[in-house]
Short mmCIF file of N, CA and C and ligand atoms in Angstrom, two decimals:
data_model
loop_
_atom_site.label_atom_id
_atom_site.label_comp_id
_atom_site.label_asym_id
_atom_site.label_seq_id
_atom_site.Cartn_x
_atom_site.Cartn_y
_atom_site.Cartn_z
N UNK H 1144 -35.29 16.13 -6.22
CA UNK H 1144 -36.65 16.15 -5.69
C UNK H 1144 -36.83 17.33 -4.75
N UNK H 1145 -37.95 17.98 -4.88
CA UNK H 1145 -38.20 19.15 -4.03
C UNK H 1145 -38.43 18.73 -2.59
N UNK H 1146 -38.00 19.57 -1.73
CA UNK H 1146 -38.17 19.32 -0.30
C UNK H 1146 -39.65 19.49 0.06
N UNK H 1147 -40.15 18.57 0.83
CA UNK H 1147 -41.54 18.70 1.26
C UNK H 1147 -41.58 19.63 2.47
N UNK H 1148 -42.30 20.69 2.30
CA UNK H 1148 -42.34 21.68 3.37
C UNK H 1148 -43.78 22.00 3.76
N UNK H 1149 -44.08 21.73 5.00
CA UNK H 1149 -45.44 21.97 5.48
C UNK H 1149 -45.62 23.40 5.97
N UNK H 1150 -44.53 24.13 6.08
CA UNK H 1150 -44.52 25.48 6.65
C UNK H 1150 -44.88 25.48 8.13
N UNK H 1151 -45.14 24.32 8.66
CA UNK H 1151 -45.46 24.21 10.09
C UNK H 1151 -44.52 23.19 10.70
N UNK H 1152 -44.20 23.40 11.97
CA UNK H 1152 -43.30 22.46 12.59
C UNK H 1152 -43.73 22.10 14.01
N UNK H 1153 -43.09 21.09 14.52
CA UNK H 1153 -43.36 20.63 15.87
C UNK H 1153 -43.24 21.80 16.85
N UNK H 1154 -44.22 21.92 17.75
CA UNK H 1154 -44.16 22.98 18.75
C UNK H 1154 -44.93 24.23 18.37
N UNK H 1155 -45.30 24.35 17.08
CA UNK H 1155 -46.10 25.50 16.65
C UNK H 1155 -47.49 25.47 17.27
N UNK H 1156 -48.00 26.66 17.59
CA UNK H 1156 -49.39 26.75 18.04
C UNK H 1156 -50.25 27.03 16.81
N UNK H 1157 -51.25 26.18 16.60
CA UNK H 1157 -52.10 26.35 15.43
C UNK H 1157 -53.57 26.41 15.84
N UNK H 1158 -54.37 26.95 14.93
CA UNK H 1158 -55.81 27.00 15.14
C UNK H 1158 -56.46 26.11 14.10
N UNK H 1159 -57.43 25.33 14.55
CA UNK H 1159 -58.15 24.46 13.63
C UNK H 1159 -59.21 25.28 12.90
N UNK H 1160 -59.20 25.23 11.56
CA UNK H 1160 -60.13 26.05 10.79
C UNK H 1160 -61.26 25.27 10.14
N UNK H 1161 -61.21 23.94 10.23
CA UNK H 1161 -62.35 23.16 9.74
C UNK H 1161 -62.41 21.83 10.46
N UNK H 1162 -63.54 21.17 10.33
CA UNK H 1162 -63.71 19.88 10.99
C UNK H 1162 -64.33 20.01 12.37
N UNK H 1163 -64.40 18.88 13.07
CA UNK H 1163 -65.14 18.85 14.34
C UNK H 1163 -64.48 19.65 15.45
N UNK H 1164 -63.20 19.94 15.33
CA UNK H 1164 -62.50 20.69 16.38
C UNK H 1164 -62.29 22.15 15.98
N UNK H 1165 -63.05 22.60 15.00
CA UNK H 1165 -62.93 23.96 14.48
C UNK H 1165 -62.92 25.02 15.58
N UNK H 1166 -62.00 25.95 15.48
CA UNK H 1166 -61.94 27.05 16.44
C UNK H 1166 -60.99 26.81 17.60
N UNK H 1167 -60.61 25.56 17.79
CA UNK H 1167 -59.72 25.24 18.91
C UNK H 1167 -58.26 25.46 18.53
N UNK H 1168 -57.47 25.72 19.56
CA UNK H 1168 -56.04 25.90 19.33
C UNK H 1168 -55.27 24.78 20.01
N UNK H 1169 -54.18 24.38 19.39
CA UNK H 1169 -53.35 23.33 19.97
C UNK H 1169 -51.94 23.40 19.43
N UNK H 1170 -51.07 22.73 20.16
CA UNK H 1170 -49.68 22.67 19.75
C UNK H 1170 -49.45 21.46 18.86
N UNK H 1171 -48.57 21.61 17.90
CA UNK H 1171 -48.23 20.48 17.04
C UNK H 1171 -47.24 19.56 17.76
N UNK H 1172 -47.63 18.30 17.84
CA UNK H 1172 -46.76 17.33 18.52
C UNK H 1172 -45.85 16.60 17.54
N UNK H 1173 -46.35 16.44 16.32
CA UNK H 1173 -45.61 15.66 15.34
C UNK H 1173 -46.06 16.05 13.93
N UNK H 1174 -45.15 16.00 12.98
CA UNK H 1174 -45.55 16.27 11.60
C UNK H 1174 -45.19 15.08 10.71
N UNK H 1175 -46.01 14.88 9.69
CA UNK H 1175 -45.75 13.85 8.68
C UNK H 1175 -45.72 14.53 7.33
N UNK H 1176 -44.59 15.12 6.96
CA UNK H 1176 -44.51 15.93 5.73
C UNK H 1176 -44.98 15.20 4.48
N UNK H 1177 -44.62 13.94 4.32
CA UNK H 1177 -44.99 13.22 3.10
C UNK H 1177 -46.49 13.06 2.98
N UNK H 1178 -47.14 12.87 4.11
CA UNK H 1178 -48.60 12.70 4.09
C UNK H 1178 -49.31 14.04 4.27
N UNK H 1179 -48.55 15.11 4.46
CA UNK H 1179 -49.10 16.44 4.71
C UNK H 1179 -50.09 16.42 5.89
N UNK H 1180 -49.67 15.71 6.93
CA UNK H 1180 -50.52 15.60 8.12
C UNK H 1180 -49.74 15.93 9.37
N UNK H 1181 -50.48 16.23 10.43
CA UNK H 1181 -49.82 16.46 11.70
C UNK H 1181 -50.69 16.01 12.85
N UNK H 1182 -50.02 15.85 13.99
CA UNK H 1182 -50.72 15.44 15.20
C UNK H 1182 -50.75 16.61 16.17
N UNK H 1183 -51.95 16.92 16.66
CA UNK H 1183 -52.12 18.04 17.57
C UNK H 1183 -52.31 17.55 18.99
N UNK H 1184 -51.85 18.36 19.91
CA UNK H 1184 -51.94 17.99 21.32
C UNK H 1184 -53.40 18.04 21.79
N UNK H 1185 -53.90 16.91 22.26
CA UNK H 1185 -55.25 16.80 22.85
C UNK H 1185 -56.41 17.11 21.92
N UNK H 1186 -56.18 17.08 20.61
CA UNK H 1186 -57.30 17.28 19.69
C UNK H 1186 -57.40 16.09 18.74
N UNK H 1187 -58.61 15.91 18.17
CA UNK H 1187 -58.89 14.79 17.26
C UNK H 1187 -58.52 13.45 17.91
N UNK H 1188 -58.97 13.32 19.14
CA UNK H 1188 -58.67 12.08 19.86
C UNK H 1188 -59.71 11.02 19.57
N UNK H 1189 -59.25 9.80 19.50
CA UNK H 1189 -60.18 8.67 19.43
C UNK H 1189 -59.84 7.73 20.55
N UNK H 1190 -60.88 7.13 21.09
CA UNK H 1190 -60.66 6.19 22.18
C UNK H 1190 -60.36 4.82 21.63
N UNK H 1191 -59.31 4.25 22.13
CA UNK H 1191 -58.97 2.89 21.72
C UNK H 1191 -58.89 2.04 22.97
N UNK H 1192 -59.28 0.81 22.81
CA UNK H 1192 -59.15 -0.09 23.96
C UNK H 1192 -57.89 -0.92 23.78
N UNK H 1193 -57.03 -0.79 24.75
CA UNK H 1193 -55.82 -1.61 24.71
C UNK H 1193 -56.12 -2.92 25.43
N UNK H 1194 -56.00 -3.96 24.70
CA UNK H 1194 -56.31 -5.28 25.27
C UNK H 1194 -55.27 -5.71 26.29
N UNK H 1195 -55.73 -6.45 27.28
CA UNK H 1195 -54.76 -6.96 28.27
C UNK H 1195 -53.77 -7.90 27.62
N UNK H 1196 -52.54 -7.78 28.01
CA UNK H 1196 -51.53 -8.65 27.42
C UNK H 1196 -51.32 -9.93 28.21
N UNK H 1197 -51.62 -9.82 29.50
CA UNK H 1197 -51.47 -11.01 30.35
C UNK H 1197 -52.82 -11.34 30.99
N UNK H 1198 -53.00 -12.57 31.36
CA UNK H 1198 -54.21 -12.97 32.06
C UNK H 1198 -54.28 -12.23 33.39
N UNK H 1199 -55.46 -11.76 33.74
CA UNK H 1199 -55.61 -11.06 35.00
C UNK H 1199 -55.44 -9.55 34.87
N UNK H 1200 -54.88 -9.11 33.74
CA UNK H 1200 -54.71 -7.68 33.51
C UNK H 1200 -55.99 -7.11 32.92
N UNK H 1201 -56.26 -5.87 33.23
CA UNK H 1201 -57.45 -5.24 32.66
C UNK H 1201 -57.09 -4.49 31.38
N UNK H 1202 -58.03 -4.49 30.45
CA UNK H 1202 -57.81 -3.68 29.26
C UNK H 1202 -58.00 -2.23 29.64
N UNK H 1203 -57.31 -1.32 28.98
CA UNK H 1203 -57.53 0.08 29.32
C UNK H 1203 -57.90 0.89 28.10
N UNK H 1204 -58.63 1.96 28.38
CA UNK H 1204 -59.03 2.85 27.30
C UNK H 1204 -57.99 3.96 27.18
N UNK H 1205 -57.46 4.10 26.01
CA UNK H 1205 -56.47 5.16 25.81
C UNK H 1205 -56.95 6.13 24.73
N UNK H 1206 -56.53 7.35 24.85
CA UNK H 1206 -56.86 8.35 23.84
C UNK H 1206 -55.73 8.45 22.84
N UNK H 1207 -56.08 8.22 21.59
CA UNK H 1207 -55.08 8.32 20.54
C UNK H 1207 -55.37 9.53 19.69
N UNK H 1208 -54.36 10.33 19.43
CA UNK H 1208 -54.55 11.50 18.57
C UNK H 1208 -54.41 11.07 17.12
N UNK H 1209 -55.43 11.39 16.32
CA UNK H 1209 -55.40 11.05 14.91
C UNK H 1209 -54.70 12.15 14.11
N UNK H 1210 -53.94 11.77 13.09
CA UNK H 1210 -53.32 12.80 12.25
C UNK H 1210 -54.37 13.59 11.49
N UNK H 1211 -54.17 14.90 11.41
CA UNK H 1211 -55.09 15.75 10.64
C UNK H 1211 -54.34 16.40 9.49
N UNK H 1212 -55.09 16.72 8.46
CA UNK H 1212 -54.49 17.34 7.29
C UNK H 1212 -54.02 18.77 7.62
N UNK H 1213 -52.88 19.15 7.08
CA UNK H 1213 -52.37 20.51 7.32
C UNK H 1213 -53.34 21.57 6.83
N UNK H 1214 -54.20 21.20 5.89
CA UNK H 1214 -55.15 22.18 5.35
C UNK H 1214 -56.22 22.55 6.37
N UNK H 1215 -56.29 21.79 7.45
CA UNK H 1215 -57.31 22.07 8.47
C UNK H 1215 -56.83 23.02 9.55
N UNK H 1216 -55.57 23.39 9.51
CA UNK H 1216 -55.05 24.27 10.55
C UNK H 1216 -54.32 25.48 9.97
N UNK H 1217 -54.24 26.53 10.80
CA UNK H 1217 -53.45 27.70 10.44
C UNK H 1217 -52.59 28.08 11.64
N UNK H 1218 -51.44 28.60 11.36
CA UNK H 1218 -50.55 29.00 12.43
C UNK H 1218 -51.11 30.20 13.19
N UNK H 1219 -50.98 30.16 14.51
CA UNK H 1219 -51.35 31.33 15.31
C UNK H 1219 -50.09 32.17 15.47
N UNK H 1220 -50.13 33.37 14.91
CA UNK H 1220 -48.96 34.25 14.94
C UNK H 1220 -48.78 34.83 16.34
N UNK H 1221 -47.58 34.67 16.91
CA UNK H 1221 -47.33 35.20 18.25
C UNK H 1221 -47.36 36.73 18.30
N UNK H 1222 -47.17 37.39 17.17
CA UNK H 1222 -47.17 38.84 17.15
C UNK H 1222 -48.57 39.43 17.02
N UNK H 1223 -49.34 38.96 16.05
CA UNK H 1223 -50.67 39.55 15.88
C UNK H 1223 -51.76 38.68 16.50
N UNK H 1224 -51.37 37.49 17.01
CA UNK H 1224 -52.31 36.66 17.74
C UNK H 1224 -53.52 36.20 16.93
N UNK H 1225 -53.32 36.07 15.63
CA UNK H 1225 -54.41 35.62 14.76
C UNK H 1225 -53.96 34.36 14.04
N UNK H 1226 -54.93 33.63 13.52
CA UNK H 1226 -54.60 32.49 12.67
C UNK H 1226 -54.21 33.06 11.31
N UNK H 1227 -53.00 32.80 10.90
CA UNK H 1227 -52.47 33.47 9.71
C UNK H 1227 -51.85 32.49 8.71
N UNK H 1228 -51.65 33.00 7.51
CA UNK H 1228 -50.88 32.24 6.52
C UNK H 1228 -49.41 32.62 6.73
N UNK H 1229 -48.56 31.67 6.47
CA UNK H 1229 -47.14 31.99 6.61
C UNK H 1229 -46.44 31.92 5.26
N UNK H 1230 -45.39 32.69 5.17
CA UNK H 1230 -44.58 32.68 3.96
C UNK H 1230 -43.13 32.68 4.38
N UNK H 1231 -42.26 32.88 3.39
CA UNK H 1231 -40.84 32.91 3.73
C UNK H 1231 -40.21 34.18 3.22
N UNK H 1232 -39.28 34.67 4.00
CA UNK H 1232 -38.52 35.84 3.59
C UNK H 1232 -37.08 35.38 3.42
N UNK H 1233 -36.43 35.89 2.38
CA UNK H 1233 -35.06 35.46 2.12
C UNK H 1233 -34.06 36.60 2.30
N UNK H 1234 -34.45 37.55 3.13
CA UNK H 1234 -33.55 38.67 3.41
C UNK H 1234 -32.29 38.15 4.10
N UNK H 1235 -31.20 38.81 3.87
CA UNK H 1235 -29.89 38.46 4.40
C UNK H 1235 -29.56 36.98 4.17
N UNK H 1236 -29.98 36.49 3.01
CA UNK H 1236 -29.67 35.14 2.53
C UNK H 1236 -30.20 34.02 3.41
N UNK H 1237 -30.86 34.39 4.47
CA UNK H 1237 -31.36 33.36 5.36
C UNK H 1237 -32.86 33.21 5.16
N UNK H 1238 -33.30 31.97 5.19
CA UNK H 1238 -34.72 31.72 5.00
C UNK H 1238 -35.43 31.88 6.35
N UNK H 1239 -36.33 32.84 6.42
CA UNK H 1239 -37.05 33.09 7.66
C UNK H 1239 -38.54 32.91 7.42
N UNK H 1240 -39.18 32.24 8.33
CA UNK H 1240 -40.63 32.08 8.20
C UNK H 1240 -41.29 33.34 8.74
N UNK H 1241 -42.17 33.90 7.96
CA UNK H 1241 -42.83 35.14 8.39
C UNK H 1241 -44.35 35.03 8.31
N UNK H 1242 -45.00 35.84 9.14
CA UNK H 1242 -46.46 35.94 9.13
C UNK H 1242 -46.87 36.80 7.96
N UNK H 1243 -47.84 36.32 7.17
CA UNK H 1243 -48.25 37.09 5.99
C UNK H 1243 -49.15 38.24 6.36
N UNK H 1244 -49.60 38.24 7.61
CA UNK H 1244 -50.48 39.31 8.05
C UNK H 1244 -49.69 40.51 8.58
N UNK H 1245 -48.77 40.25 9.54
CA UNK H 1245 -48.03 41.37 10.13
C UNK H 1245 -46.59 41.46 9.65
N UNK H 1246 -46.10 40.41 8.99
CA UNK H 1246 -44.75 40.45 8.45
C UNK H 1246 -43.66 40.10 9.44
N UNK H 1247 -44.04 39.83 10.68
CA UNK H 1247 -43.04 39.47 11.68
C UNK H 1247 -42.59 38.02 11.53
N UNK H 1248 -41.40 37.78 12.04
CA UNK H 1248 -40.86 36.43 12.03
C UNK H 1248 -41.71 35.55 12.95
N UNK H 1249 -42.01 34.36 12.48
CA UNK H 1249 -42.80 33.44 13.32
C UNK H 1249 -42.10 32.10 13.48
ZN1 ZN B 1763 -48.63 38.20 12.55
#
């Protein structure tokens, strides 16, 4: 079975290219390769009410980050500072992720 590769990983800075958060940048907090989704820091939040578990406790409103499709984001290249497509280079037998715009390692 082929390895599922999102080309993006936890900690990457990405730019949202469609949807309600379009144009914003955020860090990837988590990836779900099988579902081709990821969770971004402080974006696509929904408010959820956490019910009190004990009598006398107050329910609280928490912000939950919803997973977004990888197709909605692009990596922000640290070298050219643009939202770019990424590819792989196999020079020196090692697989390196590279920016398709400037060719630098990302
Ligand atoms: Zn670049």
